[in-house]
Coordinates of C-alpha atoms and ligand atoms in Angstrom, one line a residue:
M10 CA -6.1 -15.3 12.8
S11 CA -9.4 -15.6 14.5
R12 CA -9.6 -13.8 17.8
S13 CA -11.7 -15.1 20.8
A14 CA -11.5 -15.0 24.9
H15 CA -9.9 -18.5 25.3
P16 CA -12.5 -21.0 26.2
A17 CA -10.1 -22.5 28.9
G18 CA -8.7 -19.5 30.4
P19 CA -5.2 -18.0 29.5
R20 CA -2.5 -20.3 28.3
H21 CA 0.9 -18.9 27.9
A22 CA 1.1 -20.5 24.3
D23 CA -1.4 -18.7 22.6
V24 CA -1.5 -15.2 24.2
L25 CA -1.0 -12.7 21.5
T26 CA 0.7 -9.5 21.9
D27 CA -2.7 -7.5 22.1
G28 CA -3.6 -9.6 25.1
H29 CA -6.3 -11.7 23.1
Y30 CA -6.3 -15.4 23.0
S31 CA -6.1 -17.3 19.7
A32 CA -6.8 -20.7 18.6
P33 CA -4.7 -22.0 15.8
P34 CA -6.3 -22.4 12.4
A35 CA -7.8 -26.0 11.9
D36 CA -5.1 -26.7 9.1
L37 CA -2.0 -24.9 8.9
N38 CA -1.3 -26.2 5.3
A39 CA -4.6 -24.3 3.8
L40 CA -3.9 -21.2 2.0
D41 CA -6.6 -18.8 2.5
P42 CA -7.3 -17.6 -1.3
K43 CA -8.4 -14.2 0.5
V44 CA -4.7 -13.4 1.5
W45 CA -2.7 -15.3 -1.2
A46 CA -2.4 -14.4 -5.2
H47 CA -4.8 -15.9 -7.5
T48 CA -2.5 -18.7 -9.0
V49 CA -1.2 -20.0 -5.6
G50 CA -1.5 -23.6 -4.7
R51 CA 0.3 -26.5 -3.6
D52 CA 1.9 -29.0 -5.9
A53 CA 1.9 -33.1 -5.2
D54 CA 4.8 -32.8 -3.1
G55 CA 3.3 -30.0 -0.8
A56 CA 5.3 -27.4 -1.9
V57 CA 3.3 -24.0 -2.8
T58 CA 3.6 -23.0 -6.4
V59 CA 2.4 -19.7 -8.2
G60 CA 1.7 -19.5 -11.9
G61 CA 2.6 -23.1 -11.8
I62 CA 6.3 -22.8 -10.4
P63 CA 7.1 -24.2 -7.1
V64 CA 8.7 -21.7 -4.6
T65 CA 11.3 -24.0 -4.1
R66 CA 12.6 -23.6 -7.8
L67 CA 12.1 -20.0 -7.2
A68 CA 14.3 -20.0 -4.2
E69 CA 16.9 -22.1 -5.5
E70 CA 17.0 -19.9 -9.0
Y71 CA 16.6 -16.3 -7.2
G72 CA 17.6 -16.6 -3.8
T73 CA 15.7 -15.4 -0.9
P74 CA 14.3 -13.1 0.3
A75 CA 12.4 -12.4 -2.7
Y76 CA 9.5 -10.8 -3.6
I77 CA 7.2 -13.0 -5.8
L78 CA 4.6 -11.2 -7.7
D79 CA 1.8 -13.0 -9.6
E80 CA 1.4 -11.2 -12.9
T81 CA -1.8 -12.9 -13.9
D82 CA -3.4 -11.9 -10.6
F83 CA -1.9 -8.4 -11.1
R84 CA -3.5 -7.9 -14.4
E85 CA -6.7 -9.6 -13.5
R86 CA -7.3 -6.8 -10.5
A87 CA -6.2 -4.2 -12.7
R88 CA -8.7 -5.2 -15.4
A89 CA -11.4 -5.6 -12.6
W90 CA -11.0 -2.2 -11.5
R91 CA -11.0 -0.8 -14.9
T92 CA -14.4 -2.8 -16.3
A93 CA -16.1 -2.1 -12.8
F94 CA -15.7 1.8 -13.1
G95 CA -16.2 1.6 -17.0
A96 CA -15.7 4.0 -19.8
D97 CA -17.0 6.9 -18.3
A98 CA -14.7 6.9 -15.2
D99 CA -10.5 6.7 -14.9
V100 CA -9.1 4.3 -12.6
F101 CA -5.1 5.8 -11.7
Y102 CA -3.1 3.1 -10.1
A103 CA -1.2 4.7 -7.3
G104 CA 2.5 4.1 -8.1
K105 CA 3.8 4.7 -4.8
A106 CA 2.2 1.2 -3.6
F107 CA 5.1 -0.5 -6.0
L108 CA 6.3 1.0 -9.1
S109 CA 8.7 -0.8 -12.0
R110 CA 8.8 -0.6 -15.7
A111 CA 7.2 -3.9 -16.1
V112 CA 4.2 -2.6 -13.9
V113 CA 3.8 0.6 -16.0
R114 CA 3.5 -1.6 -19.3
W115 CA 1.0 -4.0 -17.8
L116 CA -1.2 -1.0 -16.6
D117 CA -0.7 0.5 -20.1
E118 CA -1.8 -2.5 -21.7
E119 CA -5.1 -3.0 -19.0
G120 CA -6.1 0.7 -20.0
L121 CA -5.2 2.2 -16.4
N122 CA -3.9 5.6 -15.9
L123 CA -0.9 6.1 -13.4
D124 CA -0.7 8.5 -10.5
V125 CA 2.9 9.2 -9.7
C126 CA 4.2 11.4 -6.6
S127 CA 7.9 12.3 -7.5
G128 CA 10.3 12.7 -10.0
G129 CA 11.5 9.3 -9.7
E130 CA 7.9 7.8 -10.0
L131 CA 7.6 10.1 -13.1
A132 CA 10.7 9.1 -14.6
T133 CA 10.0 5.4 -14.2
A134 CA 6.6 6.0 -15.9
L135 CA 7.7 8.0 -18.7
S136 CA 10.6 5.4 -19.5
A137 CA 8.2 2.7 -19.5
G138 CA 6.3 4.3 -22.3
M139 CA 3.3 5.4 -20.4
P140 CA 1.4 8.0 -22.2
A141 CA 1.9 11.4 -20.3
E142 CA -1.6 12.5 -20.5
R143 CA -2.6 9.5 -18.8
I144 CA -0.5 10.3 -15.6
A145 CA -1.5 12.4 -12.9
F146 CA 1.4 14.0 -10.6
H147 CA 0.7 14.4 -6.9
G148 CA 3.0 15.6 -3.9
N149 CA 2.6 18.4 -1.2
N150 CA 6.1 19.8 -2.0
K151 CA 6.8 19.2 -5.7
S152 CA 10.2 20.9 -6.4
P153 CA 10.4 23.4 -9.3
E154 CA 12.3 20.8 -11.4
E155 CA 9.5 18.4 -10.9
I156 CA 6.8 20.7 -11.9
E157 CA 9.0 21.7 -15.0
R158 CA 9.5 18.3 -16.0
A159 CA 5.8 17.3 -15.5
V160 CA 4.2 20.1 -17.4
A161 CA 7.1 19.9 -20.1
A162 CA 6.3 15.9 -20.5
G163 CA 2.3 17.0 -20.5
V164 CA 1.1 15.2 -18.0
G165 CA -2.7 14.7 -17.9
R166 CA -3.2 16.6 -14.2
I167 CA -1.1 17.8 -11.7
V168 CA -2.9 17.7 -8.3
L169 CA -2.3 21.0 -6.5
D170 CA -1.5 21.0 -2.7
S171 CA -0.9 24.4 -1.6
F172 CA -1.7 28.0 -2.3
Q173 CA 2.2 28.6 -3.2
E174 CA 1.6 25.6 -5.8
I175 CA -1.3 27.0 -7.7
V176 CA 1.0 30.1 -8.5
R177 CA 4.2 28.0 -9.1
V178 CA 2.5 25.4 -11.6
A179 CA 0.8 28.3 -13.5
H180 CA 3.7 30.5 -13.7
T181 CA 5.8 27.2 -14.9
A182 CA 3.1 26.4 -17.5
E183 CA 2.9 29.8 -18.7
A184 CA 6.8 30.1 -19.2
L185 CA 6.5 26.8 -21.1
G186 CA 3.8 28.1 -23.3
K187 CA 1.3 25.7 -21.9
R188 CA -1.9 25.6 -19.9
Q189 CA -1.5 22.8 -17.6
R190 CA -4.8 20.8 -16.4
V191 CA -5.0 20.9 -12.8
Q192 CA -6.9 19.5 -9.8
I193 CA -7.1 20.9 -6.2
R194 CA -6.7 18.5 -3.6
I195 CA -8.8 19.4 -0.5
T196 CA -9.3 17.8 3.0
V197 CA -12.9 17.4 3.9
G198 CA -12.6 16.6 7.6
V199 CA -13.2 12.8 7.3
E200 CA -10.8 10.4 9.1
A201 CA -10.6 6.9 7.8
H202 CA -10.9 4.1 10.1
T203 CA -7.5 3.2 9.9
H204 CA -4.0 3.6 11.8
E205 CA -3.3 7.1 12.7
F206 CA -0.3 7.5 10.8
I207 CA -2.0 6.4 7.6
A208 CA -5.3 8.5 7.8
T209 CA -5.2 11.7 5.8
A210 CA -8.3 13.4 5.3
H211 CA -8.5 15.0 8.8
E212 CA -7.7 18.5 8.9
D213 CA -4.6 18.6 11.2
Q214 CA -2.2 17.2 8.5
K215 CA 0.1 18.2 5.7
F216 CA -1.9 17.2 2.7
G217 CA -4.4 19.3 0.9
I218 CA -6.3 22.7 1.5
P219 CA -9.3 22.7 4.0
L220 CA -12.5 22.9 3.1
A221 CA -13.0 24.3 6.6
G222 CA -12.8 28.0 6.8
G223 CA -13.4 28.6 3.1
Q224 CA -9.7 27.8 2.4
A225 CA -10.8 25.6 -0.6
A226 CA -13.0 27.9 -2.2
E227 CA -10.3 30.7 -2.1
A228 CA -8.0 28.3 -3.8
V229 CA -10.4 27.5 -6.6
R230 CA -10.9 31.3 -6.7
R231 CA -7.3 31.8 -7.4
A232 CA -6.9 28.8 -9.7
L233 CA -9.7 30.2 -11.8
R234 CA -8.1 33.5 -12.2
L235 CA -4.5 32.2 -13.6
D236 CA -4.3 31.7 -17.4
G237 CA -1.4 29.0 -16.8
I238 CA -3.9 26.5 -15.5
E239 CA -7.1 24.9 -16.6
L240 CA -9.0 23.5 -13.3
I241 CA -10.6 20.4 -14.1
G242 CA -11.6 19.3 -10.8
I243 CA -11.5 18.6 -7.0
H244 CA -9.3 15.6 -5.5
S245 CA -9.8 13.8 -2.1
H246 CA -8.1 11.3 -0.4
I247 CA -9.2 10.2 2.8
G248 CA -7.0 7.4 4.1
S249 CA -5.6 3.9 3.9
Q250 CA -6.8 0.0 4.2
I251 CA -10.2 1.5 4.5
F252 CA -13.4 -1.1 4.3
D253 CA -16.2 1.2 5.3
M254 CA -17.5 3.3 2.7
S255 CA -19.3 5.8 5.0
G256 CA -16.0 8.0 4.8
F257 CA -16.3 8.2 1.0
E258 CA -19.9 8.9 1.5
V259 CA -18.9 11.9 3.5
A260 CA -16.2 13.0 1.4
A261 CA -18.3 13.0 -1.5
H262 CA -20.9 14.8 0.1
R263 CA -18.5 17.8 0.9
V264 CA -16.8 17.7 -2.2
V265 CA -19.9 17.9 -4.2
G266 CA -20.8 20.7 -1.9
L267 CA -18.0 22.7 -2.9
L268 CA -18.6 22.2 -6.7
K269 CA -22.0 23.8 -6.1
D270 CA -20.3 26.6 -4.4
V271 CA -18.0 27.1 -7.3
R272 CA -21.1 26.9 -9.7
D273 CA -22.8 29.3 -7.5
E274 CA -20.1 32.0 -7.4
H275 CA -18.4 31.6 -10.4
G276 CA -21.1 29.9 -13.0
V277 CA -18.5 27.2 -13.7
E278 CA -19.3 23.4 -13.1
L279 CA -15.9 21.6 -12.6
P280 CA -15.9 18.6 -15.0
E281 CA -14.0 16.0 -12.7
I282 CA -13.6 14.8 -9.2
D283 CA -11.2 12.5 -7.6
L284 CA -11.9 10.1 -4.6
G285 CA -8.6 9.0 -4.3
G286 CA -7.4 5.2 -3.1
G287 CA -7.3 3.7 0.1
L288 CA -9.4 0.6 -0.2
G289 CA -8.4 -2.2 2.1
I290 CA -7.1 -5.6 1.4
A291 CA -7.0 -8.9 3.3
Y292 CA -3.8 -8.9 5.2
T293 CA -5.2 -12.0 7.7
S294 CA -8.2 -14.0 7.0
D295 CA -10.3 -11.7 9.5
D296 CA -10.2 -8.9 6.7
D297 CA -13.2 -8.8 4.3
P298 CA -12.2 -6.3 1.4
R299 CA -15.0 -5.4 -1.0
E300 CA -14.8 -6.3 -4.8
P301 CA -14.0 -3.4 -7.4
H302 CA -17.4 -3.7 -8.7
E303 CA -19.3 -3.0 -5.3
I304 CA -16.8 -0.1 -4.7
A305 CA -17.7 1.2 -8.2
K306 CA -21.1 0.9 -7.9
A307 CA -21.2 2.4 -4.4
L308 CA -19.1 5.4 -5.4
T309 CA -20.8 6.3 -8.5
E310 CA -24.4 6.2 -6.7
I311 CA -22.9 8.4 -4.0
V312 CA -21.6 10.8 -6.2
T313 CA -24.6 10.8 -8.7
R314 CA -27.0 11.1 -5.7
E315 CA -25.1 14.1 -4.3
C316 CA -25.2 15.6 -7.6
E317 CA -28.8 15.3 -8.4
S318 CA -29.6 17.0 -5.1
A319 CA -27.0 19.6 -5.9
R320 CA -28.6 20.0 -9.5
L321 CA -25.0 19.6 -10.7
R322 CA -24.1 17.5 -13.8
T323 CA -22.4 14.5 -12.5
P324 CA -18.6 15.1 -12.8
R325 CA -16.4 12.4 -14.4
I326 CA -15.0 10.3 -11.6
S327 CA -11.5 9.0 -10.9
V328 CA -10.1 6.7 -8.0
E329 CA -6.4 5.9 -7.3
P330 CA -6.3 2.3 -5.9
G331 CA -2.7 1.2 -5.2
R332 CA -2.6 -1.3 -2.4
A333 CA -5.8 -2.8 -3.7
I334 CA -4.4 -3.8 -6.9
V335 CA -1.1 -4.7 -6.2
G336 CA -0.9 -5.8 -2.4
P337 CA -2.6 -9.2 -2.8
T338 CA -0.6 -10.0 -5.9
A339 CA 2.9 -10.6 -4.2
F340 CA 4.2 -12.7 -1.2
T341 CA 7.5 -12.3 0.3
L342 CA 9.8 -15.7 0.1
Y343 CA 12.3 -16.3 3.1
E344 CA 14.5 -18.8 4.2
V345 CA 14.4 -19.8 8.0
G346 CA 17.8 -19.0 9.6
T347 CA 17.2 -19.8 13.1
V348 CA 14.0 -21.0 15.5
K349 CA 14.2 -20.2 19.2
P350 CA 11.5 -21.3 21.6
L351 CA 11.2 -19.2 24.8
D352 CA 9.5 -21.2 27.2
G353 CA 6.2 -20.5 28.1
L354 CA 6.1 -17.4 25.7
R355 CA 6.7 -18.1 21.8
T356 CA 9.0 -19.2 19.2
Y357 CA 11.1 -16.5 17.4
V358 CA 11.6 -17.6 13.8
S359 CA 14.2 -15.6 12.3
V360 CA 14.3 -15.0 8.4
D361 CA 17.0 -13.7 5.8
G362 CA 15.2 -10.2 5.5
G363 CA 13.1 -8.5 8.0
M364 CA 12.4 -4.7 8.4
S365 CA 14.4 -3.7 5.4
D366 CA 12.0 -5.4 3.4
N367 CA 8.8 -5.1 5.1
I368 CA 8.8 -2.1 7.4
R369 CA 5.3 -1.8 7.8
T370 CA 4.7 -4.1 11.0
A371 CA 7.4 -1.9 12.7
L372 CA 5.9 1.2 11.7
Y373 CA 2.1 0.8 11.7
D374 CA 1.6 -2.2 14.0
A375 CA 0.3 -4.0 10.6
E376 CA -0.7 -7.6 10.9
Y377 CA 0.4 -10.4 8.4
S378 CA 0.0 -14.0 8.3
V379 CA 2.6 -16.5 7.3
A380 CA 2.8 -19.9 5.9
L381 CA 5.5 -22.7 5.5
V382 CA 5.6 -23.0 1.9
S383 CA 8.5 -25.6 1.0
R384 CA 6.4 -28.5 2.4
T385 CA 3.3 -29.6 4.3
S386 CA 3.5 -30.5 8.0
D387 CA 1.3 -32.1 10.4
A388 CA 3.2 -31.2 13.3
E389 CA 1.4 -29.6 16.2
P390 CA 0.9 -25.5 15.9
M391 CA 3.3 -23.3 17.6
L392 CA 2.6 -19.8 18.4
A393 CA 5.5 -18.1 16.4
R394 CA 7.0 -14.5 16.0
V395 CA 8.8 -14.0 12.7
V396 CA 11.7 -11.7 12.9
G397 CA 14.3 -10.4 10.5
K398 CA 18.1 -10.1 10.6
H399 CA 18.6 -6.5 11.5
C400 CA 20.0 -5.2 14.7
E401 CA 17.0 -3.7 16.2
S402 CA 14.4 -5.9 18.5
G403 CA 11.4 -4.0 16.6
D404 CA 12.6 -6.0 13.6
I405 CA 9.5 -7.9 13.5
V406 CA 7.8 -9.0 10.1
V407 CA 4.9 -11.1 11.8
K408 CA 4.0 -10.4 15.2
D409 CA 1.7 -13.3 16.0
A410 CA 1.4 -16.3 13.8
F411 CA 1.1 -20.0 13.8
L412 CA 3.5 -22.1 12.4
P413 CA 4.3 -26.1 12.5
G414 CA 5.8 -27.0 15.6
D415 CA 8.5 -28.7 13.5
L416 CA 9.6 -25.9 11.4
A417 CA 13.6 -25.9 11.1
P418 CA 16.3 -24.0 9.7
G419 CA 16.3 -24.2 5.7
D420 CA 12.7 -24.4 5.5
L421 CA 11.0 -21.6 3.2
I422 CA 8.3 -19.6 4.7
A423 CA 6.0 -16.9 2.9
V424 CA 4.4 -13.9 4.0
P425 CA 1.4 -12.9 1.7
A426 CA -0.3 -9.6 0.7
T427 CA 3.3 -7.9 0.6
G428 CA 3.0 -6.3 -2.9
A429 CA 2.2 -2.9 -1.5
Y430 CA 4.3 -0.6 0.1
C431 CA 7.1 -3.1 0.8
R432 CA 9.2 -3.0 -1.9
S433 CA 8.7 0.7 -2.4
M434 CA 9.2 1.3 1.2
A435 CA 12.5 -1.2 1.5
S436 CA 15.6 0.3 2.8
N437 CA 19.3 -0.7 3.3
Y438 CA 19.4 -0.5 7.1
N439 CA 22.4 -2.6 8.3
H440 CA 23.5 -2.4 4.6
V441 CA 21.1 -5.3 4.0
L442 CA 20.5 -5.7 0.1
R443 CA 17.3 -5.1 -1.0
P444 CA 15.4 -8.2 -2.4
P445 CA 14.5 -8.9 -6.1
V446 CA 11.0 -8.6 -7.3
V447 CA 10.3 -11.9 -9.6
A448 CA 7.3 -11.8 -11.9
V449 CA 5.6 -15.0 -12.5
R450 CA 3.3 -16.1 -15.2
D451 CA 2.0 -19.1 -16.8
G452 CA 4.9 -21.4 -15.5
E453 CA 7.4 -18.5 -16.6
A454 CA 9.4 -16.3 -14.0
R455 CA 11.4 -13.4 -14.6
V456 CA 13.2 -10.8 -12.4
I457 CA 11.5 -7.3 -13.0
V458 CA 13.5 -5.7 -10.3
R459 CA 16.9 -7.1 -9.8
R460 CA 18.6 -8.1 -6.2
E461 CA 20.6 -5.2 -5.0
T462 CA 24.5 -6.0 -4.9
E463 CA 27.1 -4.9 -2.8
E464 CA 28.6 -3.0 -5.8
D465 CA 25.2 -1.4 -6.0
L466 CA 25.8 -0.3 -2.3
L467 CA 29.6 0.8 -2.7
R468 CA 28.9 2.7 -6.0
L469 CA 26.9 5.3 -3.7
D470 CA 29.7 5.6 -1.3
V471 CA 32.1 7.7 -3.0
G472 CA 34.6 8.0 -0.4
Ligands
LIG17 N1 -3.9 8.5 -3.9 C1 -3.2 9.3 -3.0 C2 -3.3 10.8 -3.0 C3 -2.8 8.9 -2.1 O1 -1.9 9.8 -1.1 C4 -2.6 7.3 -2.0 C5 -2.0 6.8 -0.7 C6 -3.2 6.7 -2.8 C7 -3.9 7.2 -3.8 C8 -3.0 5.3 -2.7 O2 -3.7 4.5 -1.6 P1 -4.0 2.9 -1.5 O3 -5.0 2.6 -2.5 O4 -2.6 2.4 -2.0 O5 -4.0 2.8 -0.1 N2 2.7 3.5 3.4 C9 1.4 3.2 3.8 C10 0.4 3.7 2.7 C11 0.5 5.3 2.5 C12 -0.4 5.8 1.5 C13 -0.2 7.0 1.1 N3 -1.0 7.3 0.1 C14 1.1 1.8 4.2 O6 2.2 1.0 3.8 O7 0.3 1.5 4.3

């Protein structure tokens, strides 16, 4: 949504929550390809289609709300990352963004590796047949059982996050008669330009071992002394929804600085560095994300330059995009239940889901766009707020959006760019059932995660 001072002065109807004024887009029926999945379009009747299937048919067959995932788009984005980084680098898809067995198989087929951060994600990856050596295991408090399972399975790397964990992983591996490949996650003091709760490389936070005060160098010292682990590199993840590459530049500079110190002190050149994930996507037309090939070029150049000036061999680079691969590939399909105009303010549009299928608006103040997808409309735009069905006034899906003024109960609306961190952070609040994920490809749809049922809920409630 474009933001500007309103030329004619304040008018209630288009005062957005943040005090800006906004003009409605020229054509409410247009679907900005920046925020919608690749195969999205409209058919002759005006219904939005994905992979050649109208959303009206998807709603009929699978119900609403539902996450509709464009498999073709997912594979294209995964492949674009893989191709951009080439054979001398590794792309680990961050499973926390969205993980299911179908997704694991697509990643495997497209040649990507996988980053998991819990026993549950590891189990999903292994059960879908992802080769263990292509899995990286993360987390700031891995349980002894998780560590043992990861080592026993033979994961390609465990990313160590604390001094205690260095010892725990080394001992577990030794007990299993193995030598586990590990990286050490450090914090480099970079705060990415993003929402405070999801920025993770500044020092005052739970992840990683601070570079400051020599703690990271001490972690390397200890790791190099232990037989059960083989230190292969340093890991840094600086935040989320980042557009500006300068944060990565500072991070790479500092990581390479540590590699140089390690070489000078121990005579060891660590062969790998991981720069994490965090690359931004377009949630609204205002966002301008970079293409994978631009990101790959920028990161490779930064690391190569830093290593040349430190006289180090350029290490193998890996990255961990989650949102940038899956985020744009899915939208959430809702049915409108009620339309409530509040005079001089805005119109509240209630849908059949809400904060249980998308907590990001309530939690991070995230911005989304929305469109009427079951038909087109020439009605005047109205300033709307899309809200859910939960017993909480903060249950907002899209805070400020223009929708056609003739929107009515029974219409289908869709919120694009919900592929990342929506299903994976979904809850059962109010015992609302979590929606299915329906994958669409070349005119065919199939459920890859089914809708939760009341039986599912009651099965956990053992009385
Ligand atoms: N690698 C590491 C070590 C991470 O901690 C994360 C995200 C990623 C990779 C993937 O980041 P991505 O490329 O998806 O931004 N729930 C929040 C995001 C939390 C991200 C946590 N770590 C949200 O909905 O925005």
